[in-house]
PDB file of C-alpha atoms and ligand atoms in Angstrom:
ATOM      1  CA  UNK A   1       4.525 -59.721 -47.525  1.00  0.00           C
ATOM      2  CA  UNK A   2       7.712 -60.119 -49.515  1.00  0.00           C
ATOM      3  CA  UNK A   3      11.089 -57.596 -48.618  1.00  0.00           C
ATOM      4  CA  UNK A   4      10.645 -54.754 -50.415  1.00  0.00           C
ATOM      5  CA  UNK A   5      14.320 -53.987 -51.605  1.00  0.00           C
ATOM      6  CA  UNK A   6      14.983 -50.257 -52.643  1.00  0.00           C
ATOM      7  CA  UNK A   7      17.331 -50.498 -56.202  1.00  0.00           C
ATOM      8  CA  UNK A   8      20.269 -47.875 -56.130  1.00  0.00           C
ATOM      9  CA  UNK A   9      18.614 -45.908 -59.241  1.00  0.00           C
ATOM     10  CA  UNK A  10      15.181 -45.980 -57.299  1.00  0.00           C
ATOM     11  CA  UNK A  11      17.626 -44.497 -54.268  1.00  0.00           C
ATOM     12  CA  UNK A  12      19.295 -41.823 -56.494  1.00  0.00           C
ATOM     13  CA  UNK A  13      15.509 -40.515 -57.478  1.00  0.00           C
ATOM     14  CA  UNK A  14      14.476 -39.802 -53.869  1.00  0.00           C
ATOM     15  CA  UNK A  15      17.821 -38.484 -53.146  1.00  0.00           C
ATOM     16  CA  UNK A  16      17.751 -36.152 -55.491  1.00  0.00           C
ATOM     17  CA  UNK A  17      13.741 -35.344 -55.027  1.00  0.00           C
ATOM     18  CA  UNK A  18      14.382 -35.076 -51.299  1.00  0.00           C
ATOM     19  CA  UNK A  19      17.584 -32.441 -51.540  1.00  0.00           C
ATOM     20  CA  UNK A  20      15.354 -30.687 -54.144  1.00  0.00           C
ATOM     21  CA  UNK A  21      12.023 -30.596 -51.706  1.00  0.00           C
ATOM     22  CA  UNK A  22      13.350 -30.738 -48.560  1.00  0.00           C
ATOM     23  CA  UNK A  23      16.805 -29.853 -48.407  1.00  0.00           C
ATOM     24  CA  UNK A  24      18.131 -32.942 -47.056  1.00  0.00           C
ATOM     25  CA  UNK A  25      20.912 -34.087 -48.185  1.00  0.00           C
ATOM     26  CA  UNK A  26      21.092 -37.971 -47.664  1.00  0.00           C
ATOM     27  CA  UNK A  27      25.092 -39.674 -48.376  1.00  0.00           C
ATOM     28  CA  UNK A  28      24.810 -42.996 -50.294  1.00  0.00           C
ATOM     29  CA  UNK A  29      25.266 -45.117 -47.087  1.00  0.00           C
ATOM     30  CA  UNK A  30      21.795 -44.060 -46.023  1.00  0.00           C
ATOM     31  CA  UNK A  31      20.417 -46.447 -48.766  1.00  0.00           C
ATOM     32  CA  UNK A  32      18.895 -48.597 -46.090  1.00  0.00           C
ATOM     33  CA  UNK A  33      17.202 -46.179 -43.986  1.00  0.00           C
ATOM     34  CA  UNK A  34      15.419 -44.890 -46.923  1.00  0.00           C
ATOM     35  CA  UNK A  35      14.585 -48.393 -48.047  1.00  0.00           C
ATOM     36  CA  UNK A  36      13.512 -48.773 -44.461  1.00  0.00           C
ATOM     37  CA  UNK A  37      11.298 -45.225 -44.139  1.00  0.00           C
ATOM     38  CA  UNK A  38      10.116 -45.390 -47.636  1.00  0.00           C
ATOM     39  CA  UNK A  39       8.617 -49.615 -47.357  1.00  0.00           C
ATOM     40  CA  UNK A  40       6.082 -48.207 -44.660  1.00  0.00           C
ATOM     41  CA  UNK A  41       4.964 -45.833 -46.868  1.00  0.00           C
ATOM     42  CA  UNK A  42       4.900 -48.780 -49.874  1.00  0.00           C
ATOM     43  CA  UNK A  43       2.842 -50.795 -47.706  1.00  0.00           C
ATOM     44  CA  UNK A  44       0.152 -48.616 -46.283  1.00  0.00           C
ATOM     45  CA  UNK A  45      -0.482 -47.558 -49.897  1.00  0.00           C
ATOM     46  CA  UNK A  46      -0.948 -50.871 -51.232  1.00  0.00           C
ATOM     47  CA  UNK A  47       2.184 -50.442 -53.854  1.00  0.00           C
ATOM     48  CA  UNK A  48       4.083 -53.263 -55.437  1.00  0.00           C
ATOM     49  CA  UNK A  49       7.151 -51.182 -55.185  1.00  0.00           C
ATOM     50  CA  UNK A  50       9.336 -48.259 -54.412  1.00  0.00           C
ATOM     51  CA  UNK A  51       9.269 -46.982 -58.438  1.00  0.00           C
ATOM     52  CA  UNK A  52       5.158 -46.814 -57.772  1.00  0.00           C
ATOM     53  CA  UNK A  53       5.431 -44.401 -54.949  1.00  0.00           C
ATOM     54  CA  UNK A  54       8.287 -42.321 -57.080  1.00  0.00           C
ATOM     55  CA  UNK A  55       5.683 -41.626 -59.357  1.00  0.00           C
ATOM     56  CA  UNK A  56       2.912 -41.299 -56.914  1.00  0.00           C
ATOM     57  CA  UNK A  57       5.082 -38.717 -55.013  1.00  0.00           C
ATOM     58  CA  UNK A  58       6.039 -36.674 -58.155  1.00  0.00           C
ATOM     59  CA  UNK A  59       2.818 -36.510 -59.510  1.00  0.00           C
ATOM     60  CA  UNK A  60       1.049 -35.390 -56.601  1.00  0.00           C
ATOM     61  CA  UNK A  61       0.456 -31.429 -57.117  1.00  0.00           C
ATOM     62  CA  UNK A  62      -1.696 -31.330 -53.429  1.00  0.00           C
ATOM     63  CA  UNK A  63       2.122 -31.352 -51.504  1.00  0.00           C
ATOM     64  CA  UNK A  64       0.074 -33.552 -49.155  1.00  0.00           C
ATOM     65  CA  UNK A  65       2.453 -36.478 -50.155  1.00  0.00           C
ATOM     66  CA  UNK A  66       5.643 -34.233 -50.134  1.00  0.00           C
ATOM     67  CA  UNK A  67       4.840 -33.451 -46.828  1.00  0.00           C
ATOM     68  CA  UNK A  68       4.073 -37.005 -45.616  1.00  0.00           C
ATOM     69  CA  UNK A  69       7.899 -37.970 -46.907  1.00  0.00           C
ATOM     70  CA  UNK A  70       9.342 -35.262 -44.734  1.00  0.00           C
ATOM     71  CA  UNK A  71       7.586 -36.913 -41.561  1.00  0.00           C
ATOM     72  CA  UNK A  72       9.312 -40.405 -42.812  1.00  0.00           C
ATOM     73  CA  UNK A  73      12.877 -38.910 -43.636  1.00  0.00           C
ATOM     74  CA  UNK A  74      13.432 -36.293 -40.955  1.00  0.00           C
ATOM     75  CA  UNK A  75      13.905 -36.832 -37.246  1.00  0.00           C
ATOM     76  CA  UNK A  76      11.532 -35.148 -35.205  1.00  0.00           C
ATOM     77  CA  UNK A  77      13.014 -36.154 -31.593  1.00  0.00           C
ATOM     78  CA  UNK A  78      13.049 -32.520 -28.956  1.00  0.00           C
ATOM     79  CA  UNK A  79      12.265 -31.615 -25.798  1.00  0.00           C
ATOM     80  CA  UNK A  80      11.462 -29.172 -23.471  1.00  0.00           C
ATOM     81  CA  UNK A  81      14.157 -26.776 -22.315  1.00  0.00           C
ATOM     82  CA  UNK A  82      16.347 -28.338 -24.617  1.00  0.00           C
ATOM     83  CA  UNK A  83      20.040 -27.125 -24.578  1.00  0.00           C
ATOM     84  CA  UNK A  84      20.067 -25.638 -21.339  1.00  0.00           C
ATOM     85  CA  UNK A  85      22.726 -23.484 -21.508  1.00  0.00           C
ATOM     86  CA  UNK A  86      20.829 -21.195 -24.264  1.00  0.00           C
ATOM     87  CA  UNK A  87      18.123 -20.458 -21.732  1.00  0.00           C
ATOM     88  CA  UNK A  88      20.682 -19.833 -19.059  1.00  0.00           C
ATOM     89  CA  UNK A  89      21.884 -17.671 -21.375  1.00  0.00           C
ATOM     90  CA  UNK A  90      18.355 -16.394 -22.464  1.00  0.00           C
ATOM     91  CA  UNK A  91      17.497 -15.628 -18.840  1.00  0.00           C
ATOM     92  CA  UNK A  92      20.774 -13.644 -18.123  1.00  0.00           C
ATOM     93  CA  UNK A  93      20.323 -11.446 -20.998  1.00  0.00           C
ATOM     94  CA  UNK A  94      16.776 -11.081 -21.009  1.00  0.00           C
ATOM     95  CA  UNK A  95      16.478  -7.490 -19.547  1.00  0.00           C
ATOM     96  CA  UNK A  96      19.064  -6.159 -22.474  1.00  0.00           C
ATOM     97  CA  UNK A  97      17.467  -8.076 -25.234  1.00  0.00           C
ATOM     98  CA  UNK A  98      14.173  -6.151 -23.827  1.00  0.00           C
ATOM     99  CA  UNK A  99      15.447  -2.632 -24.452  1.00  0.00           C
ATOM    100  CA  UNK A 100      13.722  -0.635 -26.914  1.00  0.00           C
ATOM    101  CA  UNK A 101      11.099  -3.817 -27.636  1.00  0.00           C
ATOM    102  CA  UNK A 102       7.827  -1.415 -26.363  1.00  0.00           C
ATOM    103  CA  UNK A 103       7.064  -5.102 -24.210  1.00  0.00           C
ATOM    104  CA  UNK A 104       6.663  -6.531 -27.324  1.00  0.00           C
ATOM    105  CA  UNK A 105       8.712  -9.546 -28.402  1.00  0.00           C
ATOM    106  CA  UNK A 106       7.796 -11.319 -31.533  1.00  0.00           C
ATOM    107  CA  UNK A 107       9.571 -15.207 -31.784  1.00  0.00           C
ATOM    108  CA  UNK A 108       9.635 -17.995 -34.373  1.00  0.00           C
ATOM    109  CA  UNK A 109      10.529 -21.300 -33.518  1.00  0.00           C
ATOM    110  CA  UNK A 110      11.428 -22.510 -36.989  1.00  0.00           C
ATOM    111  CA  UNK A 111      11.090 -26.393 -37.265  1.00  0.00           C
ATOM    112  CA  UNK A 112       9.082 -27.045 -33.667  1.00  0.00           C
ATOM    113  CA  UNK A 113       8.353 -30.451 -34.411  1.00  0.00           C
ATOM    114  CA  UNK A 114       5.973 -31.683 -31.741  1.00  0.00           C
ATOM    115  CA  UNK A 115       5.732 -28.453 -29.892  1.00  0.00           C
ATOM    116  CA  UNK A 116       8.040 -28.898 -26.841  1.00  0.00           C
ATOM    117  CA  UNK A 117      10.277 -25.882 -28.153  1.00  0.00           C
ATOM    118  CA  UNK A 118       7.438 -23.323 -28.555  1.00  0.00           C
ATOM    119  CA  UNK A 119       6.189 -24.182 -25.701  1.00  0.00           C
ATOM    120  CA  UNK A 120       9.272 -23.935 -23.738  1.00  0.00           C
ATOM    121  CA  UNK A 121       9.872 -20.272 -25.108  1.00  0.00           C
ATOM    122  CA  UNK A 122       5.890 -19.420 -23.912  1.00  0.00           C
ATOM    123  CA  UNK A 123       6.412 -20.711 -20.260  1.00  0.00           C
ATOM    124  CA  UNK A 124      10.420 -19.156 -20.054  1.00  0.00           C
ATOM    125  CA  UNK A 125       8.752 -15.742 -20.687  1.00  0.00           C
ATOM    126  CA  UNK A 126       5.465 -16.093 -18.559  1.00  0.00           C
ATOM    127  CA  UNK A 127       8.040 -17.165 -15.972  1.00  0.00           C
ATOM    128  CA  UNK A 128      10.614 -14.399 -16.793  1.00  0.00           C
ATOM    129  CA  UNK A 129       8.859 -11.421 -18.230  1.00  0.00           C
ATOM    130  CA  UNK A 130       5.092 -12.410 -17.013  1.00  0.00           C
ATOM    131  CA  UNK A 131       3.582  -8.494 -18.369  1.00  0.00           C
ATOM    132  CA  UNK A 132       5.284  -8.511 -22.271  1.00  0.00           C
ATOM    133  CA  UNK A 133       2.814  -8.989 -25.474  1.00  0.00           C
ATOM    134  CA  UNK A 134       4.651 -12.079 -26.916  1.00  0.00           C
ATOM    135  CA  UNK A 135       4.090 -13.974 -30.460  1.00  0.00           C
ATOM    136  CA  UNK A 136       5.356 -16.941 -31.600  1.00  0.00           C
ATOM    137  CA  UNK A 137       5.406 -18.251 -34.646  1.00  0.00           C
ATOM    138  CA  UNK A 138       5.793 -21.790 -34.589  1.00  0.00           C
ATOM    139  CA  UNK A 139       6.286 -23.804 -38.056  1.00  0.00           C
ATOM    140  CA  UNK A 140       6.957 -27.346 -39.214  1.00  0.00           C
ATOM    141  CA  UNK A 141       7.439 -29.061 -42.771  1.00  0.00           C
ATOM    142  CA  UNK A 142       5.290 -31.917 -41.318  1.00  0.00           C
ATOM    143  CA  UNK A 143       1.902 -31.742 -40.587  1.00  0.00           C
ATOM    144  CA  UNK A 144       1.581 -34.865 -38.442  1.00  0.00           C
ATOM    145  CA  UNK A 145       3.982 -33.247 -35.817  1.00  0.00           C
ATOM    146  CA  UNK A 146       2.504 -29.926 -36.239  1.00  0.00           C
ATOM    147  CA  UNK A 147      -1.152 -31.718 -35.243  1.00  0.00           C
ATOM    148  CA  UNK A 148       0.638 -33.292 -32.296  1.00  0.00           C
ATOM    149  CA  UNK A 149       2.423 -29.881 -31.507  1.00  0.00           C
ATOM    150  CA  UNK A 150      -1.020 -27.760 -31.306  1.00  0.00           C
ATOM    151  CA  UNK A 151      -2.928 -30.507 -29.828  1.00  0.00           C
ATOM    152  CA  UNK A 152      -0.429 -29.723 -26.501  1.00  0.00           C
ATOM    153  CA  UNK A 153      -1.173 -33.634 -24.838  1.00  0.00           C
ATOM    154  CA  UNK A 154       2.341 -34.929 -23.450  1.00  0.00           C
ATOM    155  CA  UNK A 155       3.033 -38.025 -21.901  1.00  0.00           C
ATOM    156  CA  UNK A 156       4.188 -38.061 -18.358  1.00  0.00           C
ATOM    157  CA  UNK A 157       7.748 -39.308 -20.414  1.00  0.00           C
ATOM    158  CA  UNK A 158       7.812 -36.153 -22.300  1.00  0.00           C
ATOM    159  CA  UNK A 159       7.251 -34.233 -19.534  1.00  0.00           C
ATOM    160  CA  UNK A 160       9.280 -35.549 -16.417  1.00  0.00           C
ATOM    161  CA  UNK A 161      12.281 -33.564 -16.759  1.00  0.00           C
ATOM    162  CA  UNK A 162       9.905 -30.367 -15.775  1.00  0.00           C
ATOM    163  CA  UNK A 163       9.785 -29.186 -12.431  1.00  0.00           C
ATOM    164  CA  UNK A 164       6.574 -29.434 -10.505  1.00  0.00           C
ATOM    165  CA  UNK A 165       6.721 -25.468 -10.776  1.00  0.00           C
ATOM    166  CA  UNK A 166       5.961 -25.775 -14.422  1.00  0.00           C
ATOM    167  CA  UNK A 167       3.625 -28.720 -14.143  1.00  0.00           C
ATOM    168  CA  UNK A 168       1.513 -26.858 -11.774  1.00  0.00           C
ATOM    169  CA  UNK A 169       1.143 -23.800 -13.508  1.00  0.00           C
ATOM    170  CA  UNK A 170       1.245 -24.543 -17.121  1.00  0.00           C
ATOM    171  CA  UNK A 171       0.194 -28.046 -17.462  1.00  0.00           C
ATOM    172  CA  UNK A 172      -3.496 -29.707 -16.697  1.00  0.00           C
ATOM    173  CA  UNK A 173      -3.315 -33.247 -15.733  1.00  0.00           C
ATOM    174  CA  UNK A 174      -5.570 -35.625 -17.456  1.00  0.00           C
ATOM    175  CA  UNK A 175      -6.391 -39.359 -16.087  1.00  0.00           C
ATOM    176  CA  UNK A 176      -6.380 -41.838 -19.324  1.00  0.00           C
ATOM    177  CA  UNK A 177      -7.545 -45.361 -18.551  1.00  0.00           C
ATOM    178  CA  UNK A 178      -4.046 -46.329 -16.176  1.00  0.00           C
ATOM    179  CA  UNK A 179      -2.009 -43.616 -17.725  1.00  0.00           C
ATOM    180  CA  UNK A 180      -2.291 -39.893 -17.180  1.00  0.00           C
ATOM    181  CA  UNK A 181      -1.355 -36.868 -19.946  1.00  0.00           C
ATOM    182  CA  UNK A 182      -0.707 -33.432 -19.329  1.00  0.00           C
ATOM    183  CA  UNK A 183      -2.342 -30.826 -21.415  1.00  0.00           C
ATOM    184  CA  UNK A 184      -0.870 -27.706 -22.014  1.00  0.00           C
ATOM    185  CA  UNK A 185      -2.872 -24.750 -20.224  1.00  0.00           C
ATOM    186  CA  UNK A 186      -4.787 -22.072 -22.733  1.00  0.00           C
ATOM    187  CA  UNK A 187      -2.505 -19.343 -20.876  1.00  0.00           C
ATOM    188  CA  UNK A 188       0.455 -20.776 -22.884  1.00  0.00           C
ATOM    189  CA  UNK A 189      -1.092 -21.605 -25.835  1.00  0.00           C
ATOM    190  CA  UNK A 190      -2.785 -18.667 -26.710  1.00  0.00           C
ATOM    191  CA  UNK A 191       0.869 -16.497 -27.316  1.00  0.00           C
ATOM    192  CA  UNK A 192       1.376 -19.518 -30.371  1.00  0.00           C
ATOM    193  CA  UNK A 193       0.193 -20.072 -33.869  1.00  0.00           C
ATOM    194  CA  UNK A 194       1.168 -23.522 -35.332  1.00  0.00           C
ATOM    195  CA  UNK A 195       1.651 -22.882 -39.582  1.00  0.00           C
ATOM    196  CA  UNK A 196       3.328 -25.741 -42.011  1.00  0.00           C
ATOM    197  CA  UNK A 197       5.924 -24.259 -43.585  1.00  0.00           C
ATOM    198  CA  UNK A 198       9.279 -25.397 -45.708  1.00  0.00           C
ATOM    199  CA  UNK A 199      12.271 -23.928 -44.637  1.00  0.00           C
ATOM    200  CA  UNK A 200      13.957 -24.524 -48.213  1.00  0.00           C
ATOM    201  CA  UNK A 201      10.967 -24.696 -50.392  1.00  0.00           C
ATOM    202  CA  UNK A 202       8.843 -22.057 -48.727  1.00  0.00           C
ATOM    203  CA  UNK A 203       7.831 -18.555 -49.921  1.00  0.00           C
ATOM    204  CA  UNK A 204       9.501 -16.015 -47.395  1.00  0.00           C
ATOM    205  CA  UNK A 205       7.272 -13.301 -48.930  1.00  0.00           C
ATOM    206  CA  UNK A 206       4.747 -14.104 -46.290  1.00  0.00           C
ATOM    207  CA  UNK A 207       6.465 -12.775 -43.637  1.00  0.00           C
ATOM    208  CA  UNK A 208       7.719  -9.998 -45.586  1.00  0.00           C
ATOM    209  CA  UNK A 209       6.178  -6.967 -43.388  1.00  0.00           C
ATOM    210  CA  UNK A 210       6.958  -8.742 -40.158  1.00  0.00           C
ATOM    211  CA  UNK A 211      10.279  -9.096 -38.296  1.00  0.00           C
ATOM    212  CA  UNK A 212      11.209 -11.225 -35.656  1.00  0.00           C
ATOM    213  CA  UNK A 213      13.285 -10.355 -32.504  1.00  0.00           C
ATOM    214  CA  UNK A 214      14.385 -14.053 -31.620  1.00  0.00           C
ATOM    215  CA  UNK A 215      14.440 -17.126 -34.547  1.00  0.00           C
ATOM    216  CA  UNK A 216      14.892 -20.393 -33.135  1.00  0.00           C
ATOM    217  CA  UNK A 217      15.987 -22.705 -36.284  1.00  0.00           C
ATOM    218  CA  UNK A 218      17.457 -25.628 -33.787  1.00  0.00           C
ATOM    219  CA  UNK A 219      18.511 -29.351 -34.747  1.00  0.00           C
ATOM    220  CA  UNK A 220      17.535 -29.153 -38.641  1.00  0.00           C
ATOM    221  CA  UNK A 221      19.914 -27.432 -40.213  1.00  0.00           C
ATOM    222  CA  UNK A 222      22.226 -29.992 -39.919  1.00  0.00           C
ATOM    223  CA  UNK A 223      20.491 -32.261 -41.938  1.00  0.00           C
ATOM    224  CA  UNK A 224      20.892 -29.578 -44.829  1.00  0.00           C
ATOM    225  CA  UNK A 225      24.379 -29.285 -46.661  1.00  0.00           C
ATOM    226  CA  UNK A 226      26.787 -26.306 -46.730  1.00  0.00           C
ATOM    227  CA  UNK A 227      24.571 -24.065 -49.378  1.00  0.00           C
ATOM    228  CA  UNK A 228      21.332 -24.450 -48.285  1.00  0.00           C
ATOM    229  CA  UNK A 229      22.059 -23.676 -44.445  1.00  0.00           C
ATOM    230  CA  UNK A 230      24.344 -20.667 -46.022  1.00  0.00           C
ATOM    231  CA  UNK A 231      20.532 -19.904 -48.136  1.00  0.00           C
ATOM    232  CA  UNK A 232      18.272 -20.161 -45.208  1.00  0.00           C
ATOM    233  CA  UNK A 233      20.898 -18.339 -42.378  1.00  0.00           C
ATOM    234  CA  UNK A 234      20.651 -15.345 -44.959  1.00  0.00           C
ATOM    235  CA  UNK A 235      16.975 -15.239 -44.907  1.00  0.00           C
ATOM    236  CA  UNK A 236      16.934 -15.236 -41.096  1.00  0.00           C
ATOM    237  CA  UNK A 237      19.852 -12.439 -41.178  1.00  0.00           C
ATOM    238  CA  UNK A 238      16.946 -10.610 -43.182  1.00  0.00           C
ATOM    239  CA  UNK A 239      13.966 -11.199 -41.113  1.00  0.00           C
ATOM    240  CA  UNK A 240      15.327 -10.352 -37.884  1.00  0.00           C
ATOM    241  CA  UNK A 241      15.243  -7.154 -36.315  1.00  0.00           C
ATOM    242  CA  UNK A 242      18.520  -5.311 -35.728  1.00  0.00           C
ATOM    243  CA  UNK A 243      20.020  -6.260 -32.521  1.00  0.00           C
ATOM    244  CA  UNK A 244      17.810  -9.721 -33.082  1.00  0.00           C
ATOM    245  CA  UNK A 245      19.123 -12.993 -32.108  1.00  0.00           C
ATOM    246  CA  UNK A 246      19.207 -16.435 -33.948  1.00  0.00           C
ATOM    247  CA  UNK A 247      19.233 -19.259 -31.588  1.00  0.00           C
ATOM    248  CA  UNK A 248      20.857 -22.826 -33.580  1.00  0.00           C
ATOM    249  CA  UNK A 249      21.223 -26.367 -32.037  1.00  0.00           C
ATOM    250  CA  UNK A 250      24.506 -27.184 -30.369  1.00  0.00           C
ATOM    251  CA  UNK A 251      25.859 -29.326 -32.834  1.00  0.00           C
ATOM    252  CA  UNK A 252      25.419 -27.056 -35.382  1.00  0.00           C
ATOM    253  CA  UNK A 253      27.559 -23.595 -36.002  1.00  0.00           C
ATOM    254  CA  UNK A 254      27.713 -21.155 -38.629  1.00  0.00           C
ATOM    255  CA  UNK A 255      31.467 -21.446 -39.187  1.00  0.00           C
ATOM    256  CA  UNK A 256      32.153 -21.604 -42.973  1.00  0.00           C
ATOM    257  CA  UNK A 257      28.991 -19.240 -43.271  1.00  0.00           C
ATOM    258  CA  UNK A 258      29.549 -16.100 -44.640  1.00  0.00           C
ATOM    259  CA  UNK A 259      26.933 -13.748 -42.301  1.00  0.00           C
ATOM    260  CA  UNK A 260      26.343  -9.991 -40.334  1.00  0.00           C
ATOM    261  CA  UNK A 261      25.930 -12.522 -37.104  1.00  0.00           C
ATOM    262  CA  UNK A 262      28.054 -11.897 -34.557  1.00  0.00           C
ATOM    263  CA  UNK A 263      28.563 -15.475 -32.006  1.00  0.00           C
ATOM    264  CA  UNK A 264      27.357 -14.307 -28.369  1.00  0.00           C
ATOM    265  CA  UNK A 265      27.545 -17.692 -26.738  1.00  0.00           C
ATOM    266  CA  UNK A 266      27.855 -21.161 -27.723  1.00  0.00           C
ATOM    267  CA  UNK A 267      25.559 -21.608 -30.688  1.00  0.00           C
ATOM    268  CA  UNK A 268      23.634 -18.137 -29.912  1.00  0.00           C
ATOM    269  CA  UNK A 269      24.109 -15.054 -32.042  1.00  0.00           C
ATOM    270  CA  UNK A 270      23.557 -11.757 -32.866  1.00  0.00           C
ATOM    271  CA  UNK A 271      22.253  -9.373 -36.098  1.00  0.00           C
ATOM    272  CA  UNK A 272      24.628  -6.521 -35.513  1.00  0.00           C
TER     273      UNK A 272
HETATM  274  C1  LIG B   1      15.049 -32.820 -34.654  1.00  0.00           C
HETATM  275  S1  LIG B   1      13.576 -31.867 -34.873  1.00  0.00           S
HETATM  276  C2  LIG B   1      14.043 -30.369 -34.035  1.00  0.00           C
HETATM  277  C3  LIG B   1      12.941 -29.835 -33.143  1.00  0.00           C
HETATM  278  C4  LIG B   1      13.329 -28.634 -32.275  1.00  0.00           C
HETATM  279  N1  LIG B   1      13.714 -27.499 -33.069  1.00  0.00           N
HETATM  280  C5  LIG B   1      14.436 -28.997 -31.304  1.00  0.00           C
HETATM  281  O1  LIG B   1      15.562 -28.538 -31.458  1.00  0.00           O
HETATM  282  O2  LIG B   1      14.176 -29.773 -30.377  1.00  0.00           O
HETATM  283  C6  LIG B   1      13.735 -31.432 -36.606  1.00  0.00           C
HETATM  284  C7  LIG B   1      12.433 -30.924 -37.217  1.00  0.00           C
HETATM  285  O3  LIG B   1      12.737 -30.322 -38.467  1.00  0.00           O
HETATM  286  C8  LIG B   1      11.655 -30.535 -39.344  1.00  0.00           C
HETATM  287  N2  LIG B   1      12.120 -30.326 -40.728  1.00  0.00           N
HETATM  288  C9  LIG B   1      12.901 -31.131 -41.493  1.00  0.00           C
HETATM  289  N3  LIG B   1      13.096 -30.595 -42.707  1.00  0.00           N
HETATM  290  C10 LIG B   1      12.421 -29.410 -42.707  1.00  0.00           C
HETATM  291  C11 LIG B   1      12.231 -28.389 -43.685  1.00  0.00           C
HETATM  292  N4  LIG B   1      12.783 -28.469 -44.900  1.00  0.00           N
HETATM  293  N5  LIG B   1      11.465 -27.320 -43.348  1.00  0.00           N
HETATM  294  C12 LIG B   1      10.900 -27.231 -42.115  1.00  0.00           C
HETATM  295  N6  LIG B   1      11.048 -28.159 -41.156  1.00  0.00           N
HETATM  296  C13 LIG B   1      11.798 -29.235 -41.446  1.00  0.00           C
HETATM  297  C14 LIG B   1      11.226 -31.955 -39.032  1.00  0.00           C
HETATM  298  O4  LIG B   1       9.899 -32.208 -39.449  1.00  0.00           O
HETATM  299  C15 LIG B   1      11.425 -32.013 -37.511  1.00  0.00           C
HETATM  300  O5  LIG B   1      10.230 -31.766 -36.831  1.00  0.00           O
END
């Protein structure tokens, strides 16, 4: 099959559609890695061009196809325990942040891509604070990590930086043909509910009645520019609890940001 080549007024439509939809904002130079996301797409579909899928995407009023671009665009690489230092910090802290929470601690792991994060935040508490009533929300923009994500099969790759602690107690080992997986135990899964949900595009009504004592938005706000992340770190300021606690990745910081959060360590802070 010929080269599909991407024209720069095709490129300017998806940029614009995807900083609209998604909140990405791509620079020009990323021309080619759109060209190179979007021909997959092109292909499987049977199109004779990018233009074709512009108007397949715009006209689709399911969101299925929306949804499907933000798989192709965004990266969706984690891992679990990832940034140690915030659960070094997490675990230090842990008995303050408990205070006046009744045992109850209610989480979202905003953007949890294949699951590794949620699950991490399950098995840190079962290990940590084994008798507390925990929740976590756990919410993706695309459903074909969010399938992976509650489906809780890892590779022995995804999982060999875990400790045979963890692996023991949380994990079920599966033989498949040469290979074996690990399924995540029911004990960890059942504190998490997997939802799609846009973090730019999405109605925050929903969780209107229900605030959260820890939001984990981590590695995905950087992809946004300066107004959005501003946008969404005001809607967490709103839905967390006083005293709550907004966990972001380490490359990311809400300098510039106007905000009630108060830094309490490296890319960790506070609702005060
Ligand atoms: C690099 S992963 C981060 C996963 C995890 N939080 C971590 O730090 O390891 C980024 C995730 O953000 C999701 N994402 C991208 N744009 C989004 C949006 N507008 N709303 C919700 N999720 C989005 C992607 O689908 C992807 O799974």
């Amino acid at each position: 099959m010929e080269r599909l080549t991407l024209s720069k007024k095709e490129f300017e439509l998806f940029r614009h559609y995807i900083y609209e939809h998604i909140g990405i904002s791509l620079g020009a130079q990323k021309i080619y890695l759109v060209q190179a996301r979007l021909a997959k797409r092109v292909k499987l579909l049977h199109l004779n061009d990018f233009s074709e899928y512009y108007n397949i995407l715009v006209n689709d009023k399911t969101g299925h196809e929306l949804e499907y671009l933000c798989s192709l665009i965004s990266t969706n690489v984690t891992s679990f325990f990832r940034e140690s230092k915030q659960w070094e910090f997490w675990k230090n802290n842990l008995s303050t942040m408990m205070e006046k929470k009744n045992n109850k601690l209610r989480i979202w792991s905003a953007a949890c891509s294949t699951g590794e994060e949620p699950y991490s935040i399950a098995m840190f508490l079962e290990e940590n604070a084994p008798n507390i009533d925990i929740k976590i929300l756990a919410t993706d923009v695309s459903p074909r990590v969010l399938k992976e994500a509650s489906g809780g099969i890892y590779s022995e790759k995804a999982v060999e930086s875990l400790g045979n602690i963890y692996l023991n107690k949380y994990f079920n080992k599966v033989h498949h043909n040469e290979n074996s997986v690990y399924t995540i135990d029911e004990k960890i899964k059942r504190h998490i509910v997997f939802r799609g949900f846009n973090l730019v595009t999405g109605n925050y009504d929903i969780f209107k009645e229900k605030k959260f004592d820890i939001i984990f938005c981590r590695n995905v706000m950087i992809y946004f520019d300066k107004p959005t992340q501003a946008t969404l770190v005001q809607k967490f300021y709103n839905m967390l609890q006083p005293g709550g606690y907004l966990f972001i990745g380490s490359s990311e910081a809400l300098t510039d940001i106007k905000t009630g959060f108060k830094s309490r360590s490296a890319s960790i802070y506070q609702k005060v």
